[in-house]
Amino acid sequence: MAALEFDEQAARHVERTYATPDVVAQRAQVLALLAPQPGERVLDIGSGPGYLAVSLADAVGPTGTVCGLDVSEAMNTIARSRCASRAWIHIDDGDAANLPYPDASFDAAVSTQVYEYVPDMPRALAELRRVLRPGGRALILDTDWDSAVWHVADRELHERVIAAWEEHLVHPHLPSTLAGLLRRAGFTVPEERVVVLFNPRLHSETFSANIMELIAEFVVGRRGLTAKDAQAWLDDLRARADEGDYLFSLNRYVFLATVT
Ligand SMILES: C[S@@+](CC[C@H](N)C(=O)[O-])C[C@H]1O[C@@H](n2cnc3c(N)ncnc32)[C@H](O)[C@@H]1O
């Protein structure tokens, strides 16, 4: 069955979820590791709602350039509006596997939560390498939902829900093979890290409170799950919170790669 489609409703949901302090903190870690410098040309592949493009633009300043690229029209509409006040950000329509830029046109590139949706990874990484200058650097961040810890009473239902949710990705376990894929594409990988999203409590400003609603919507009709099952799963999670023993954590894996 099809992976998640970033139509207008999904794009708005991602925009809300990625505004939570959990994801704001993740972006701060990504920026610190990529360390964009004034005047640099930086590419954000799968720029989504444009939050990272804005932070990159503030780091490189008006003597630099930020290109955000995304396949989703709905995402690009949101990103263009968010980035409108910074003339040195360009939001482009395009695919990670076929980058519409000349060879060696960027000092750095970043792609967070995107490559797990891209079917042809060797091609996408060859494109990434092509558009970076010699010595250029790339930062990639992706999730493996095998790393999710979510406290529930009904584990059997929870496992079915998470198995169905994994269908939203083309490569649900990409982080395990990403360093190898990068090396085979001609990168060196000097740094690998994990960023943890950790919610020991449930409230509306957490990543998990937002993503659970998207999951409940996505899984209906997959792996035999009904709307009633999805609601029962949500009720289970919220009941843990009401009883004071909610806990969620999820790992996001970060790879810094350089072109030699
Ligand atoms: C979960 S969102 C992440 C957005 C953004 N990178 C962030 O971290 O805020 C995934 C994004 O990847 C984009 N995407 C998926 N497949 C893509 C592809 N083949 N080329 C470019 N963008 C893609 C989607 O349209 C969506 O905007």
PDB file of N, CA and C and ligand atoms in Angstrom, residues 6 14 18 26-27 44-52 69-72 75 94-97 111-114 117-119, ligand 1:
ATOM      1  N   PHE A   6       2.086  13.661   1.088  1.00  0.00           N
ATOM      2  CA  PHE A   6       2.095  14.970   1.754  1.00  0.00           C
ATOM      3  C   PHE A   6       1.158  15.937   1.032  1.00  0.00           C
ATOM      4  N   VAL A  14       2.211  17.957   9.639  1.00  0.00           N
ATOM      5  CA  VAL A  14       3.674  17.956   9.845  1.00  0.00           C
ATOM      6  C   VAL A  14       4.115  19.330  10.337  1.00  0.00           C
ATOM      7  N   TYR A  18       6.088  19.612  13.769  1.00  0.00           N
ATOM      8  CA  TYR A  18       7.494  20.026  13.719  1.00  0.00           C
ATOM      9  C   TYR A  18       7.720  21.396  14.360  1.00  0.00           C
ATOM     10  N   GLN A  26      15.566  19.226  18.145  1.00  0.00           N
ATOM     11  CA  GLN A  26      16.240  18.394  17.137  1.00  0.00           C
ATOM     12  C   GLN A  26      16.911  19.278  16.083  1.00  0.00           C
ATOM     13  N   ARG A  27      16.173  20.310  15.617  1.00  0.00           N
ATOM     14  CA  ARG A  27      16.756  21.203  14.588  1.00  0.00           C
ATOM     15  C   ARG A  27      18.003  21.918  15.122  1.00  0.00           C
ATOM     16  N   ASP A  44      18.607  22.217   1.274  1.00  0.00           N
ATOM     17  CA  ASP A  44      17.775  21.428   2.193  1.00  0.00           C
ATOM     18  C   ASP A  44      16.871  20.540   1.331  1.00  0.00           C
ATOM     19  N   ILE A  45      17.186  19.251   1.301  1.00  0.00           N
ATOM     20  CA  ILE A  45      16.449  18.309   0.436  1.00  0.00           C
ATOM     21  C   ILE A  45      15.227  17.795   1.193  1.00  0.00           C
ATOM     22  N   GLY A  46      14.041  17.992   0.621  1.00  0.00           N
ATOM     23  CA  GLY A  46      12.792  17.639   1.304  1.00  0.00           C
ATOM     24  C   GLY A  46      12.520  18.651   2.401  1.00  0.00           C
ATOM     25  N   SER A  47      12.505  19.926   2.022  1.00  0.00           N
ATOM     26  CA  SER A  47      12.489  21.021   3.017  1.00  0.00           C
ATOM     27  C   SER A  47      11.164  21.158   3.749  1.00  0.00           C
ATOM     28  N   GLY A  48      10.113  20.457   3.298  1.00  0.00           N
ATOM     29  CA  GLY A  48       8.850  20.409   4.034  1.00  0.00           C
ATOM     30  C   GLY A  48       8.317  21.796   4.347  1.00  0.00           C
ATOM     31  N   PRO A  49       7.935  22.045   5.616  1.00  0.00           N
ATOM     32  CA  PRO A  49       7.324  23.334   5.967  1.00  0.00           C
ATOM     33  C   PRO A  49       8.310  24.494   6.027  1.00  0.00           C
ATOM     34  N   GLY A  50       9.612  24.236   5.866  1.00  0.00           N
ATOM     35  CA  GLY A  50      10.580  25.330   5.719  1.00  0.00           C
ATOM     36  C   GLY A  50      11.193  25.852   7.006  1.00  0.00           C
ATOM     37  N   TYR A  51      10.948  25.176   8.139  1.00  0.00           N
ATOM     38  CA  TYR A  51      11.534  25.670   9.402  1.00  0.00           C
ATOM     39  C   TYR A  51      13.073  25.659   9.342  1.00  0.00           C
ATOM     40  N   LEU A  52      13.622  24.534   8.843  1.00  0.00           N
ATOM     41  CA  LEU A  52      15.082  24.416   8.822  1.00  0.00           C
ATOM     42  C   LEU A  52      15.677  25.388   7.801  1.00  0.00           C
ATOM     43  N   LEU A  69      14.194  22.153  -1.404  1.00  0.00           N
ATOM     44  CA  LEU A  69      13.612  21.420  -2.522  1.00  0.00           C
ATOM     45  C   LEU A  69      12.629  20.386  -1.974  1.00  0.00           C
ATOM     46  N   ASP A  70      11.456  20.283  -2.574  1.00  0.00           N
ATOM     47  CA  ASP A  70      10.482  19.288  -2.091  1.00  0.00           C
ATOM     48  C   ASP A  70       9.589  18.872  -3.247  1.00  0.00           C
ATOM     49  N   VAL A  71       9.104  17.614  -3.194  1.00  0.00           N
ATOM     50  CA  VAL A  71       8.174  17.126  -4.226  1.00  0.00           C
ATOM     51  C   VAL A  71       6.745  17.560  -3.961  1.00  0.00           C
ATOM     52  N   SER A  72       6.445  17.953  -2.734  1.00  0.00           N
ATOM     53  CA  SER A  72       5.047  18.226  -2.380  1.00  0.00           C
ATOM     54  C   SER A  72       4.697  19.696  -2.618  1.00  0.00           C
ATOM     55  N   MET A  75       3.523  21.324   0.634  1.00  0.00           N
ATOM     56  CA  MET A  75       4.641  21.701   1.511  1.00  0.00           C
ATOM     57  C   MET A  75       5.320  22.952   0.967  1.00  0.00           C
ATOM     58  N   GLY A  94      10.875  19.722  -6.842  1.00  0.00           N
ATOM     59  CA  GLY A  94      11.792  18.728  -7.409  1.00  0.00           C
ATOM     60  C   GLY A  94      11.913  17.508  -6.532  1.00  0.00           C
ATOM     61  N   ASP A  95      12.653  16.529  -7.071  1.00  0.00           N
ATOM     62  CA  ASP A  95      12.769  15.207  -6.451  1.00  0.00           C
ATOM     63  C   ASP A  95      14.213  14.970  -5.998  1.00  0.00           C
ATOM     64  N   ALA A  96      14.355  14.390  -4.815  1.00  0.00           N
ATOM     65  CA  ALA A  96      15.684  14.092  -4.271  1.00  0.00           C
ATOM     66  C   ALA A  96      16.506  13.204  -5.200  1.00  0.00           C
ATOM     67  N   ALA A  97      15.830  12.422  -6.041  1.00  0.00           N
ATOM     68  CA  ALA A  97      16.555  11.502  -6.921  1.00  0.00           C
ATOM     69  C   ALA A  97      16.951  12.152  -8.238  1.00  0.00           C
ATOM     70  N   SER A 111      19.271  16.860   4.935  1.00  0.00           N
ATOM     71  CA  SER A 111      18.003  16.210   4.591  1.00  0.00           C
ATOM     72  C   SER A 111      17.506  15.485   5.835  1.00  0.00           C
ATOM     73  N   THR A 112      16.432  16.020   6.438  1.00  0.00           N
ATOM     74  CA  THR A 112      15.943  15.429   7.684  1.00  0.00           C
ATOM     75  C   THR A 112      14.574  14.809   7.448  1.00  0.00           C
ATOM     76  N   GLN A 113      14.469  13.534   7.774  1.00  0.00           N
ATOM     77  CA  GLN A 113      13.202  12.798   7.676  1.00  0.00           C
ATOM     78  C   GLN A 113      12.687  12.771   6.235  1.00  0.00           C
ATOM     79  N   VAL A 114      13.563  12.502   5.279  1.00  0.00           N
ATOM     80  CA  VAL A 114      13.162  12.526   3.870  1.00  0.00           C
ATOM     81  C   VAL A 114      13.593  11.258   3.130  1.00  0.00           C
ATOM     82  N   TYR A 117      11.644   8.101   2.585  1.00  0.00           N
ATOM     83  CA  TYR A 117      10.525   8.096   1.623  1.00  0.00           C
ATOM     84  C   TYR A 117      10.999   7.940   0.166  1.00  0.00           C
ATOM     85  N   VAL A 118      12.309   7.904  -0.065  1.00  0.00           N
ATOM     86  CA  VAL A 118      12.834   7.966  -1.444  1.00  0.00           C
ATOM     87  C   VAL A 118      13.187   6.559  -1.927  1.00  0.00           C
ATOM     88  N   PRO A 119      12.500   6.056  -2.966  1.00  0.00           N
ATOM     89  CA  PRO A 119      12.708   4.657  -3.357  1.00  0.00           C
ATOM     90  C   PRO A 119      14.150   4.332  -3.775  1.00  0.00           C
TER      91      PRO A 119
HETATM   92  C1  LIG B   1       8.450  14.290   7.360  1.00  0.00           C
HETATM   93  S1  LIG B   1       8.629  15.594   6.208  1.00  0.00           S
HETATM   94  C2  LIG B   1      10.153  16.352   6.743  1.00  0.00           C
HETATM   95  C3  LIG B   1      10.261  17.785   6.303  1.00  0.00           C
HETATM   96  C4  LIG B   1      11.555  18.524   6.668  1.00  0.00           C
HETATM   97  N1  LIG B   1      12.722  17.899   6.135  1.00  0.00           N
HETATM   98  C5  LIG B   1      11.695  18.680   8.156  1.00  0.00           C
HETATM   99  O1  LIG B   1      12.434  17.913   8.790  1.00  0.00           O
HETATM  100  O2  LIG B   1      11.048  19.578   8.694  1.00  0.00           O
HETATM  101  C6  LIG B   1       9.137  14.713   4.761  1.00  0.00           C
HETATM  102  C7  LIG B   1       9.276  15.605   3.532  1.00  0.00           C
HETATM  103  O3  LIG B   1       9.963  14.894   2.503  1.00  0.00           O
HETATM  104  C8  LIG B   1       9.378  15.245   1.271  1.00  0.00           C
HETATM  105  N2  LIG B   1       9.741  14.217   0.276  1.00  0.00           N
HETATM  106  C9  LIG B   1       9.355  12.918   0.253  1.00  0.00           C
HETATM  107  N3  LIG B   1       9.888  12.294  -0.820  1.00  0.00           N
HETATM  108  C10 LIG B   1      10.650  13.216  -1.465  1.00  0.00           C
HETATM  109  C11 LIG B   1      11.468  13.179  -2.641  1.00  0.00           C
HETATM  110  N4  LIG B   1      11.585  12.059  -3.368  1.00  0.00           N
HETATM  111  N5  LIG B   1      12.101  14.307  -3.015  1.00  0.00           N
HETATM  112  C12 LIG B   1      11.965  15.460  -2.299  1.00  0.00           C
HETATM  113  N6  LIG B   1      11.198  15.552  -1.194  1.00  0.00           N
HETATM  114  C13 LIG B   1      10.555  14.441  -0.774  1.00  0.00           C
HETATM  115  C14 LIG B   1       7.901  15.326   1.587  1.00  0.00           C
HETATM  116  O4  LIG B   1       7.164  15.993   0.606  1.00  0.00           O
HETATM  117  C15 LIG B   1       7.932  16.044   2.928  1.00  0.00           C
HETATM  118  O5  LIG B   1       7.912  17.436   2.783  1.00  0.00           O
END
